[in-house]
CSV table of C-alpha atoms in Angstrom, one decimal:
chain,number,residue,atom,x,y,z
X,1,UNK,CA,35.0,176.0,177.3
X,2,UNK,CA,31.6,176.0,175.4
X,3,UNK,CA,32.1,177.4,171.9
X,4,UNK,CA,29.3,178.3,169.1
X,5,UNK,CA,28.0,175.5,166.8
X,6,UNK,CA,31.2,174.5,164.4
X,7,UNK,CA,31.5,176.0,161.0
X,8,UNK,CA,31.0,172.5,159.3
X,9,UNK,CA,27.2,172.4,161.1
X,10,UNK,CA,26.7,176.2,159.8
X,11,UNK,CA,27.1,175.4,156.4
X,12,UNK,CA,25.0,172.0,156.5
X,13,UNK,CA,22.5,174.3,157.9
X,14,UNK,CA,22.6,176.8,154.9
X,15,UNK,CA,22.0,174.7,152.3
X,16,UNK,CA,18.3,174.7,153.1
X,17,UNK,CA,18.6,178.2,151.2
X,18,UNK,CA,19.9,177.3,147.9
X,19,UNK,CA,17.1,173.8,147.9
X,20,UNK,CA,14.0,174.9,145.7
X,21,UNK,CA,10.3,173.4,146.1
X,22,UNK,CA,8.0,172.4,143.6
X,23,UNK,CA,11.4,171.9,141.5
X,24,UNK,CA,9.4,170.2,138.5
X,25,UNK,CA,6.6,173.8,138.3
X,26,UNK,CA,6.2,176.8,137.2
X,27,UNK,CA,7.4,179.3,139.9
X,28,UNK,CA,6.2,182.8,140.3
X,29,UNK,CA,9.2,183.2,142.6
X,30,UNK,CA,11.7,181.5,144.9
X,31,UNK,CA,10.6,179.0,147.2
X,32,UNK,CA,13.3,177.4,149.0
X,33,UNK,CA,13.4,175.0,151.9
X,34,UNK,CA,14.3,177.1,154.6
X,35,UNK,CA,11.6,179.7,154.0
X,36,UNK,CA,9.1,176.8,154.0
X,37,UNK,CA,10.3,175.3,157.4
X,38,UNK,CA,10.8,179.0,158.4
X,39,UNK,CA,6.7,179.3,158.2
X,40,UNK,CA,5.7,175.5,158.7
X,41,UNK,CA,8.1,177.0,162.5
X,42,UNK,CA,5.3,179.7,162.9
X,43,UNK,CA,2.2,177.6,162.3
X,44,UNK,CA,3.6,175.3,164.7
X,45,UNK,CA,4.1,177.4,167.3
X,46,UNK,CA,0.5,179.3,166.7
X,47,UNK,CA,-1.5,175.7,166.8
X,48,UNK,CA,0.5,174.3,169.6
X,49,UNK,CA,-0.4,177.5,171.0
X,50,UNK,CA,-4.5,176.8,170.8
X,51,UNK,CA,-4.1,173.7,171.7
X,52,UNK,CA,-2.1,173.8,175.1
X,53,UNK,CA,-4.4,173.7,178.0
X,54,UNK,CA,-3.5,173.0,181.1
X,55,UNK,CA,-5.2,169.8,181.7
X,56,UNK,CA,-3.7,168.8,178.4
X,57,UNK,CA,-0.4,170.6,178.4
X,58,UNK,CA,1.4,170.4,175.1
X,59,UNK,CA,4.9,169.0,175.1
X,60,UNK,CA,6.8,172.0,173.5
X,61,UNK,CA,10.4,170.3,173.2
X,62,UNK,CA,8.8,167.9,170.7
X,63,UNK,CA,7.6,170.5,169.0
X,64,UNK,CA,10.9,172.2,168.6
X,65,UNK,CA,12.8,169.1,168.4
X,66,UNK,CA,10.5,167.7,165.4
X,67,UNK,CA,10.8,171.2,163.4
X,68,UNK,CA,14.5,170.6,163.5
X,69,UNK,CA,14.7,166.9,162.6
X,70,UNK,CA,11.9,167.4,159.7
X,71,UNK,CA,14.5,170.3,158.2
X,72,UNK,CA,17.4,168.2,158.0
X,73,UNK,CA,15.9,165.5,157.0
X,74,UNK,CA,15.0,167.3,153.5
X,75,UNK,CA,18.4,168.7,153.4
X,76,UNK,CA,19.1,165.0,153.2
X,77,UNK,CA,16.8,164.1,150.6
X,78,UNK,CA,16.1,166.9,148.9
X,79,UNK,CA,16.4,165.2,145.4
X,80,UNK,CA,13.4,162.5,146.4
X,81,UNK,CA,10.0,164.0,145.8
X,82,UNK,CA,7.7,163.6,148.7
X,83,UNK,CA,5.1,161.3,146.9
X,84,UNK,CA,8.0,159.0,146.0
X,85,UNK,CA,9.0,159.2,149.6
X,86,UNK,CA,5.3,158.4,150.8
X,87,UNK,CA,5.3,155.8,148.0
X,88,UNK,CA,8.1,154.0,149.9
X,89,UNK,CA,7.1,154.8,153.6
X,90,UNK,CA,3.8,152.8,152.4
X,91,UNK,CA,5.0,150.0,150.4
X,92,UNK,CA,8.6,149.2,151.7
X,93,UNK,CA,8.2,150.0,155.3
X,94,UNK,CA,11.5,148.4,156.3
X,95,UNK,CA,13.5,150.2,153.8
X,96,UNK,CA,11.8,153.6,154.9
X,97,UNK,CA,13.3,152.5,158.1
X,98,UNK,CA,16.7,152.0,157.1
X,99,UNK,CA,16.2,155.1,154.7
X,100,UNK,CA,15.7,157.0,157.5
X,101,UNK,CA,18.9,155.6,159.9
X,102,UNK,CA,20.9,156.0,156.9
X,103,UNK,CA,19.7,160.1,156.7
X,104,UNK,CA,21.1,160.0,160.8
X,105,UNK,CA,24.3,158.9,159.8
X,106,UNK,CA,24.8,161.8,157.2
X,107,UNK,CA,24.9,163.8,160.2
X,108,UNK,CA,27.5,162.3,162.7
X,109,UNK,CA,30.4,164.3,161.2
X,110,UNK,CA,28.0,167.5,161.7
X,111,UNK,CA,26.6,167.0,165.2
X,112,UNK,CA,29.2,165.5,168.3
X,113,UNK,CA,25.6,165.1,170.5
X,114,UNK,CA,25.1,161.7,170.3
X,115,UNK,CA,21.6,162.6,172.6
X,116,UNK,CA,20.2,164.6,169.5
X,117,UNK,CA,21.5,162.0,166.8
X,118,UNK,CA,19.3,159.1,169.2
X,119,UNK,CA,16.3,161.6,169.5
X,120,UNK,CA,16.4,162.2,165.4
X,121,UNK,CA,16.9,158.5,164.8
X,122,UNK,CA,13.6,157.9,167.4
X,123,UNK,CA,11.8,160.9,165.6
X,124,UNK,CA,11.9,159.8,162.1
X,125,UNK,CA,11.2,155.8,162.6
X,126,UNK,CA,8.2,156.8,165.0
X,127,UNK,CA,6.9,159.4,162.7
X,128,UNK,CA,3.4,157.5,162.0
X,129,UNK,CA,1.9,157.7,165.8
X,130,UNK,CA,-0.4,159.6,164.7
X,131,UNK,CA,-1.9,159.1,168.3
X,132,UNK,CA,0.6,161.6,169.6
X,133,UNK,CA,-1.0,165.4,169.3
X,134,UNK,CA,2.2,166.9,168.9
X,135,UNK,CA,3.1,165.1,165.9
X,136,UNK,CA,-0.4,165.9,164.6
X,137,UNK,CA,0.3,169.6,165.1
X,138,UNK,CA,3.5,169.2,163.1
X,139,UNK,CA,1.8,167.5,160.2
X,140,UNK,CA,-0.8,170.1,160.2
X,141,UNK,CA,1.6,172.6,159.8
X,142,UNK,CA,3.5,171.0,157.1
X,143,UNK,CA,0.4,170.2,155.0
X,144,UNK,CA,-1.0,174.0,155.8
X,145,UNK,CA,2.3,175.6,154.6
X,146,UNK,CA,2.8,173.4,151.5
X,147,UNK,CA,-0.7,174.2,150.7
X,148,UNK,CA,0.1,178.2,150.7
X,149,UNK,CA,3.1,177.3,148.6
X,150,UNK,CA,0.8,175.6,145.9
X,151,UNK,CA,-2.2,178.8,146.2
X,152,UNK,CA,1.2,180.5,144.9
X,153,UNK,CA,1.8,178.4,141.9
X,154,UNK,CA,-1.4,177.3,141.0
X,155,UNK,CA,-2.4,179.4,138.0
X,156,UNK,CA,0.9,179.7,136.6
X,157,UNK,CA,0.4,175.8,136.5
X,158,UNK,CA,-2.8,175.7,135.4
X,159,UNK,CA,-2.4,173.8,131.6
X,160,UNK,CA,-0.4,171.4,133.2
X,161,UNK,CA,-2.2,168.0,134.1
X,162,UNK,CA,-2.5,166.5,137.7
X,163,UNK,CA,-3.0,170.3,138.8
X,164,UNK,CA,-6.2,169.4,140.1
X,165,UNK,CA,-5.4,166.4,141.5
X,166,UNK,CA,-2.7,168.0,143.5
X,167,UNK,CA,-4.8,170.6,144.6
X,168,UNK,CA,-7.5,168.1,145.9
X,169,UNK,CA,-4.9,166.1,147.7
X,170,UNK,CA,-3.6,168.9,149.7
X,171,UNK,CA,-7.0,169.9,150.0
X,172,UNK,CA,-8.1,166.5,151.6
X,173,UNK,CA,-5.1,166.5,153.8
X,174,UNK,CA,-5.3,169.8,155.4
X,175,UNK,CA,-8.9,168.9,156.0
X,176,UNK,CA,-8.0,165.8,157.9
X,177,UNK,CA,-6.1,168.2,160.9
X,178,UNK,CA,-9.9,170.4,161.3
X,179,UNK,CA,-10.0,169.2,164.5
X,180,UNK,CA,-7.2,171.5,165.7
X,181,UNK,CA,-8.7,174.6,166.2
X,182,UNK,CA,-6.2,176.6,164.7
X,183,UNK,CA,-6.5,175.1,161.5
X,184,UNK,CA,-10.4,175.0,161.6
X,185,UNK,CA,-10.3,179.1,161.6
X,186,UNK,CA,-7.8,179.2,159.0
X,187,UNK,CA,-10.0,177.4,157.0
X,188,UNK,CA,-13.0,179.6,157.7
X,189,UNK,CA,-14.2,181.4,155.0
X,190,UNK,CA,-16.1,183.8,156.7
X,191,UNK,CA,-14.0,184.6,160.0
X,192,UNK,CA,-10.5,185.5,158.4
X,193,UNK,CA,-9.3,186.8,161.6
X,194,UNK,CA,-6.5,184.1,161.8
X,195,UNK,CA,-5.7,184.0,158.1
X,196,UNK,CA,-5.7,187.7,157.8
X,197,UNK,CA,-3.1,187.6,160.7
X,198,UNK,CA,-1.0,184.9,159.3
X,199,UNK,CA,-0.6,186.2,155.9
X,200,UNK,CA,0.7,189.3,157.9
X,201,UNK,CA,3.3,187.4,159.3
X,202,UNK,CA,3.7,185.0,156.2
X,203,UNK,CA,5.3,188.7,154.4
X,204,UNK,CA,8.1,187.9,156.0
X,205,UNK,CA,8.7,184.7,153.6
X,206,UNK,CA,8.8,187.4,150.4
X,207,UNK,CA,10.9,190.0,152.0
X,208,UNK,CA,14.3,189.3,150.6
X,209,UNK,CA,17.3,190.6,153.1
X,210,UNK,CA,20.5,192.5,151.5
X,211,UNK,CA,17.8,194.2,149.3
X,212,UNK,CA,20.2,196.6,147.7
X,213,UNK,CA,22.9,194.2,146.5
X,214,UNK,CA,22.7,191.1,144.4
X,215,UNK,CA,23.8,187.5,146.5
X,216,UNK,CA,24.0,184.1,146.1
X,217,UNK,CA,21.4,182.1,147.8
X,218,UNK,CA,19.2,185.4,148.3
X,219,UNK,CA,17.7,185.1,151.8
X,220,UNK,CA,14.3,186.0,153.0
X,221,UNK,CA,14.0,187.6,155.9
X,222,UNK,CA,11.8,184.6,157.8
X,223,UNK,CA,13.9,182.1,156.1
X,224,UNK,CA,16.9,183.8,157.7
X,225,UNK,CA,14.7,184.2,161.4
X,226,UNK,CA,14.4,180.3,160.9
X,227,UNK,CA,18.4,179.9,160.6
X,228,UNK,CA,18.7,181.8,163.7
X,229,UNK,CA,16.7,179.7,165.3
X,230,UNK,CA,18.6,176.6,164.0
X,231,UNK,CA,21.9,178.0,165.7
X,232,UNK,CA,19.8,178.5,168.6
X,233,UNK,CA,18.8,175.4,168.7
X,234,UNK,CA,22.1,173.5,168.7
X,235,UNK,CA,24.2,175.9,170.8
X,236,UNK,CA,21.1,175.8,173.6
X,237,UNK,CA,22.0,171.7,173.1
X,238,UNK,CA,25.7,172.3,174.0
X,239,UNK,CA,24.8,174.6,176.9
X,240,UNK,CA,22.9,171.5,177.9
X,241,UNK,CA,20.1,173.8,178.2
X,242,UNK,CA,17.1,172.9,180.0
X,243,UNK,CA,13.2,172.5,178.2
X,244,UNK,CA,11.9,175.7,178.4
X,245,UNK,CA,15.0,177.5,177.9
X,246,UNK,CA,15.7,175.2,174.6
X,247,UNK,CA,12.2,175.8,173.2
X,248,UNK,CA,12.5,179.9,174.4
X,249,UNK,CA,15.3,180.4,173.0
X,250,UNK,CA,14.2,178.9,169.2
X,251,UNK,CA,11.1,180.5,169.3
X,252,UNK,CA,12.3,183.9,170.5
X,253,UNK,CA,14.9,183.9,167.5
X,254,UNK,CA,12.1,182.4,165.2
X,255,UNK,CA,10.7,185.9,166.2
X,256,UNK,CA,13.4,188.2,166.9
X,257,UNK,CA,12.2,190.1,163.3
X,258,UNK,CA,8.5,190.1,163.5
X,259,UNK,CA,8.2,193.6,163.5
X,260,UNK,CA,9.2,193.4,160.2
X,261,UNK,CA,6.4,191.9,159.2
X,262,UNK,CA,4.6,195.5,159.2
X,263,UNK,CA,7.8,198.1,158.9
X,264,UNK,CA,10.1,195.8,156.5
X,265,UNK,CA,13.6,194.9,156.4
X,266,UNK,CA,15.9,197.9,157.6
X,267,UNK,CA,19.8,197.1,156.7
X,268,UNK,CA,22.1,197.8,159.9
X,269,UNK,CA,24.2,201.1,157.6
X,270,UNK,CA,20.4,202.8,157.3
X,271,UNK,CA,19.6,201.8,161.2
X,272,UNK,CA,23.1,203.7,162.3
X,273,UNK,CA,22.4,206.4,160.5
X,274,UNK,CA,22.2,208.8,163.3
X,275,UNK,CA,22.9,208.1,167.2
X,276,UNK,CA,19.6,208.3,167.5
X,277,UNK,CA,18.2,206.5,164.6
X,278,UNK,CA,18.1,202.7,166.3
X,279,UNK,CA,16.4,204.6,169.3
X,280,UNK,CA,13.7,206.0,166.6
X,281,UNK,CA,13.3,202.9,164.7
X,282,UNK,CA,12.3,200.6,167.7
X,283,UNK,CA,9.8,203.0,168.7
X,284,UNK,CA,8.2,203.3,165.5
X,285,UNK,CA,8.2,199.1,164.8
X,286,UNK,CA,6.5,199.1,168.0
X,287,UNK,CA,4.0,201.8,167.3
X,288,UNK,CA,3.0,200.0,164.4
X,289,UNK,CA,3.2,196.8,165.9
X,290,UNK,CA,1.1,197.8,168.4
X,291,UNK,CA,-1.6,199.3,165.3
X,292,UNK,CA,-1.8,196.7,163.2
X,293,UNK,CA,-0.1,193.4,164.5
X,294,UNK,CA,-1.0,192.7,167.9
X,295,UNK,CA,-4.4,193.8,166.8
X,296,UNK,CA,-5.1,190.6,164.8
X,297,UNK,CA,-4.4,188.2,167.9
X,298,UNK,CA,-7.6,189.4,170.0
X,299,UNK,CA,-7.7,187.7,173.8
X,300,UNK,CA,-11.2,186.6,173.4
X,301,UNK,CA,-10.1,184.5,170.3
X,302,UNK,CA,-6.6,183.4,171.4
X,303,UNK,CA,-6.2,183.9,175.2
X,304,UNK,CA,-3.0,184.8,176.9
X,305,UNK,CA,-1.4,184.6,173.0
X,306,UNK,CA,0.2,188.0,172.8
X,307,UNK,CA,1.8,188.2,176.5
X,308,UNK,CA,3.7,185.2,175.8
X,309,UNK,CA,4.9,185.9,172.1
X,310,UNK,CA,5.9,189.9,173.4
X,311,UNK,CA,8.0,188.0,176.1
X,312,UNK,CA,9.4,185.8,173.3
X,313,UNK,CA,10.3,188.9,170.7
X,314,UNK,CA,11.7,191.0,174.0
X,315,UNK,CA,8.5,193.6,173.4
X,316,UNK,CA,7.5,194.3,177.1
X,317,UNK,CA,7.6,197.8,179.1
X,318,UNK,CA,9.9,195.9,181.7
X,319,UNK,CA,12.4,195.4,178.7
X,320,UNK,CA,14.2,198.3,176.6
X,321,UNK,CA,16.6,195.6,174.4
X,322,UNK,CA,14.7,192.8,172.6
X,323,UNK,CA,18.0,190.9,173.2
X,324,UNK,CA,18.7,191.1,176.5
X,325,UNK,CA,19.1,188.2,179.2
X,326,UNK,CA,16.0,187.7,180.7
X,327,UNK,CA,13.5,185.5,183.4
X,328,UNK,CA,10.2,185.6,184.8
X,329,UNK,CA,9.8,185.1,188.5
X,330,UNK,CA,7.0,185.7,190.9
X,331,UNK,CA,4.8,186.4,187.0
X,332,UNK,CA,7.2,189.2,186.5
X,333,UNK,CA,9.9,190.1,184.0
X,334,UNK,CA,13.0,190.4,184.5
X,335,UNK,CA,16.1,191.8,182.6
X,336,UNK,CA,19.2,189.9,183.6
X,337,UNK,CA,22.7,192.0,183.8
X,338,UNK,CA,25.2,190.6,181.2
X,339,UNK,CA,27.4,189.5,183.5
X,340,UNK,CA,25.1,187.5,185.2
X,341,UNK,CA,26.2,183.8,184.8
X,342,UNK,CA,22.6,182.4,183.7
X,343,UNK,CA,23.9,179.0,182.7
X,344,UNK,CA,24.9,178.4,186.4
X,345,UNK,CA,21.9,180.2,187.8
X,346,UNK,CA,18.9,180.3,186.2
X,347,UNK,CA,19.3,177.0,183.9
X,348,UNK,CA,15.7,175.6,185.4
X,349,UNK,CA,11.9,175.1,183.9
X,350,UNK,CA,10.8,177.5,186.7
X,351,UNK,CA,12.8,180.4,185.3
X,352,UNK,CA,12.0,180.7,182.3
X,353,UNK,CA,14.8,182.2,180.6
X,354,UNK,CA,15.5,183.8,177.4
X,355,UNK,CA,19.1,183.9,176.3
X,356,UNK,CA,18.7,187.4,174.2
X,357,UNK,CA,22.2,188.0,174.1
X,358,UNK,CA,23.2,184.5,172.4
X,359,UNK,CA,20.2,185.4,169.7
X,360,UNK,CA,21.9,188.5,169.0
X,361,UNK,CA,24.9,186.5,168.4
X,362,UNK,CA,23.3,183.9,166.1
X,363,UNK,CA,21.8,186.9,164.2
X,364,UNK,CA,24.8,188.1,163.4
X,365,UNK,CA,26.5,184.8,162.7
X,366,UNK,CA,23.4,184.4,160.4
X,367,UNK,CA,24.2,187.5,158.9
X,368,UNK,CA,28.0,187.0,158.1
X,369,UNK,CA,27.1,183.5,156.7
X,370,UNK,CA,24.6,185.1,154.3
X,371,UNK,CA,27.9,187.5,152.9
X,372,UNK,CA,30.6,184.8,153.2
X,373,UNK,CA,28.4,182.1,151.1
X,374,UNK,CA,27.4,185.2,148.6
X,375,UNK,CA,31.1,186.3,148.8
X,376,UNK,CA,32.6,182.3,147.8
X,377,UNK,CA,29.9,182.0,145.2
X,378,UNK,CA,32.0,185.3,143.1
X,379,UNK,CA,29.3,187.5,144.0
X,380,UNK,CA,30.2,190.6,146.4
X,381,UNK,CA,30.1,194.2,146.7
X,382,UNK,CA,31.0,196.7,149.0
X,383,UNK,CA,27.7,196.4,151.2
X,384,UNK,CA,28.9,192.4,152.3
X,385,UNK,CA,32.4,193.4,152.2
X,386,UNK,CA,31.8,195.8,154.6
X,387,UNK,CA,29.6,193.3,156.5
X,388,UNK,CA,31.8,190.7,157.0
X,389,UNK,CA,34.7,193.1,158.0
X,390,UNK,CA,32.4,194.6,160.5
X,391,UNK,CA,31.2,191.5,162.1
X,392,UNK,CA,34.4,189.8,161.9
X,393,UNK,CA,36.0,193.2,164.0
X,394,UNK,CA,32.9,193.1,166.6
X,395,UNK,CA,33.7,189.4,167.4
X,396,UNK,CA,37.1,189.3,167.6
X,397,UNK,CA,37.5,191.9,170.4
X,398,UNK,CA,35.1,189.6,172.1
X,399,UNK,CA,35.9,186.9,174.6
X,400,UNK,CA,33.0,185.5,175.5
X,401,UNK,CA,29.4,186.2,175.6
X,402,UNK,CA,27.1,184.6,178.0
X,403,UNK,CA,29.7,181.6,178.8
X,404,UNK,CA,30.1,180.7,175.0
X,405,UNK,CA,33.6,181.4,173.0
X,406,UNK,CA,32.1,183.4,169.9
X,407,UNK,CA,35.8,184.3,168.6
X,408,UNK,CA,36.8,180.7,167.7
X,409,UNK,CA,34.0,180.6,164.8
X,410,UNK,CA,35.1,183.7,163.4
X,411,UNK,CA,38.6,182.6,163.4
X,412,UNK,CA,37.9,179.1,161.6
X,413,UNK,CA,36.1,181.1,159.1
X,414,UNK,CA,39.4,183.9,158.8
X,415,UNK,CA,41.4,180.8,158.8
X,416,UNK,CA,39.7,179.1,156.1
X,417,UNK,CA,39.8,181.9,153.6
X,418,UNK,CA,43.2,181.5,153.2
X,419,UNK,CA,43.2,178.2,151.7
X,420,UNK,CA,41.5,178.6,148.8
C-alpha cells in the first residue's frame, strides 16, 4: 500500500513559511523562504525552458531534484547567512563538505528513500561544477530571485552602510549567468517583454491566501503552489515514478494557480457559491488568461513555451478539469478515466503523464496544513475551522485515490490532536 508523504515530512516541509530573508533589514513586507524558492521554481523552469534544444536537451530531473535539495538545505541552515556560508565553502572546503553531509543526516528521520538521501548528499558536495548547464540555470535563478527580493528592500535600507555594496554584488552575479538567454532579456532595458511577464507571475509571491482571516505563518499564494509541489515531489518518489512524470507532476503543481496571477486568490466558500459558480469562474480565469497572460509569452520570442506550460496547468480544449489524469500520445492529449490504474500503465518517459488527481490532493493537503499549523499556533476562526472539518470529512470517505491511501494522513493528523 502506497500512502501520502508522512506527517513528520509535511511539517519539516512548512517550516520554510515561518523562515524570513534578509532577517538583519528593513522589510517592506514578509519575505519567507518558501515564497523565495516558490519563484527561484518558476525562473527555473522558464530558463531551462530557453535553453533546451534538442541537440542539447536539458536534463529536467536535475532541475527539479536541485530546486528541492537547495530548499531543504536552508531549512537546515536557516540561521547561517549566505556570505558566512560562502565564506566557509571558500576557505574550509572540507568542512563545507562535512557541513553539508551533516545537513543530509537531519533528514533521515524525515525521508525512508535512501535513493533521494544519496542524490541530496551528491547534489550538495558537487555543487561547484559549474561546467554542468543545469546547475548554472539553478544559480541563475537563485541569484535573479534574491536580486528581486533586494529591488524590494532597497530604499527602505538606504542609510544603512554596505547597501551599495550589496547591491553591486548581486549585480555582478546576475551578470555572470547573461549568457542564458533568458536572463539576458530580463536584463534588457529596452525589450521588457520577459520582465513584464514575470513580474505578472511574480504577483503571486504578494498575494496572501486565507485573505479574510488572520493565521499563523500567513501563506502566499506562490509560496503555497511551491509546497504543493514539494508533496508532489516526494509522493511521485514513492510511486517510484518515472523522469518525466516526476518533473510533470512538480511543475504542474508549481502551476496549478497561475491563473491567479491575473484574477487573484478565490477562497473555495466564494467559488461554491452557486452550482454554477466553479463552472463561471474557470471560464472567466481563462478568458483573462487568455487576454493578458498567454499574451506575454509570444512564439516568435519563446517557441513552443505556452503549449507545454497549458498542458502542465490542465488549460487545453481536450481537458475540462485542470486536475484530471492525463497523457499525450500520438502529439495528442489525453484525459485519463480515474479509475484507470496509471501507475501500472502509463508510468513511462513516452507517455507523458500528469497525475492531476494526486495535485488535487496535495492541494488540499497544503490547504489543511495551512489551518492546522494556524489552528496549533492559538490562532483560528470559523473560516479554518470549517476548513479543516471539511477536508478532514472529504478524505475520510476516501479510500484511495490514484493507488495512494490519502485517509491514513488525515487520521495521523485526527490522531495527534488528541494528545496535546
Amino acid at each position: 500500500m502506497i500512502l501520502l508523504i508522512s506527517r513528520k515530512l509535511a511539517n519539516k516541509l512548512f517550516d520554510a513559511f515561518s523562515i524570513y530573508r534578509w532577517n538583519d533589514r528593513i522589510r517592506p513586507i514578509n519575505l519567507v523562504e518558501m515564497d523565495k524558492q516558490a519563484h527561484k521554481a518558476v525562473l527555473a523552469f522558464v530558463i531551462a525552458s530557453m535553453e533546451d534544444k534538442e541537440a542539447t536537451p536539458i536534463d529536467w530531473e536535475y532541475i527539479v531534484d536541485g530546486i528541492v535539495f537547495a530548499l531543504l538545505k536552508n531549512i537546515v541552515l536557516s540561521d547561517i547567512k549566505s556570505t558566512v556560508i560562502s565564506k566557509i565553502k571558500s576557505d574550509y572546503p572540507d568542512d563545507y563538505k562535512e557541513l553539508n553531509k551533516w545537513v543530509v543526516e537531519q533528514y533521515k528521520e524525515f525521508i525512508e528513500d535512501e535513493n533521494v538521501l544519496k542524490k541530496f548528499e551528491e547534489f550538495l558536495i558537487n555543487d561547484s561544477e559549474n561546467v554542468k548547464l543545469e546547475l548554472s540555470i539553478l544559480k541563475a535563478a537563485h541569484k535573479y530571485s534574491s536580486k528581486r527580493e533586494f529591488d524590494i528592500i532597497k530604499r527602505a535600507n538606504d542609510s544603512f552602510p554596505r547597501i551599495d555594496i550589496i547591491e553591486k554584488t548581486l549585480n555582478e552575479e546576475v551578470e555572470e549567468f547573461k549568457h542564458l538567454k533568458a536572463i539576458s532579456m530580463l536584463e534588457d532595458k529596452e525589450n521588457r517583454t520577459l520582465f513584464n511577464a514575470m513580474c505578472l507571475i511574480e504577483q503571486l509571491r504578494y498575494q496572501v491566501r486565507w485573505s479574510q482571516t488572520p493565521r499563523i505563518p500567513q501563506t502566499s499564494v506562490l509560496g503555497h503552489s511551491m509546497y504543493v509541489a514539494l508533496l508532489m515531489y516526494f509522493l511521485s518518489k514513492k510511486l517510484g515514478a518515472c523522469k518525466q512524470r516526476l518533473v510533470n507532476n512538480f511543475f504542474a503543481a508549481l502551476f496549478h494557480d497561475l491563473p491567479e496571477s491575473v484574477t487573484r486568490d478565490i477562497i473555495s466558500p466564494v467559488k461554491q457559491a452557486t452550482d454554477n459558480f466553479p463552472k463561471i469562474i474557470k471560464e472567466i480565469e481563462k478568458k483573462i488568461c487568455d487576454e493578458e497572460l498567454y499574451p506575454k509569452f509570444p512564439d516568435h520570442m519563446f517557441p513552443n513555451f505556452l503549449p507545454r506550460l497549458k498542458y502542465l496547468m490542465g488549460d487545453l480544449p481536450e481537458i475540462d478539469d485542470e486536475f484530471c489524469n492525463r497523457i499525450i500520445r500520438n502529439n495528442k492529449v489525453e484525459k485519463l478515466n480515474d479509475k484507470t490504474n496509471v501507475n501500472k500503465i502509463y508510468n513511462e518517459n513516452i507517455y507523458d503523464l500528469v497525475d492531476g488527481r494526486l495535485i488535487k490532493v496535495c492541494d488540499d493537503v497544503a490547504a489543511f496544513m495551512e489551518a492546522t499549523k494556524s489552528r496549533d499556533h492559538g490562532i483560528t476562526s470559523k473560516q479554518i475551522q470549517d476548513g479543516i472539518a471539511g477536508l478532514t470529512k472529504k478524505y475520510m470517505r476516501t479510500n484511495k485515490i490514484s493507488g495512494v491511501d490519502v485517509k491514513e494522513f488525515f487520521i495521523e493528523f485526527y490522531t495527534e490532536s488528541f494528545q496535546y
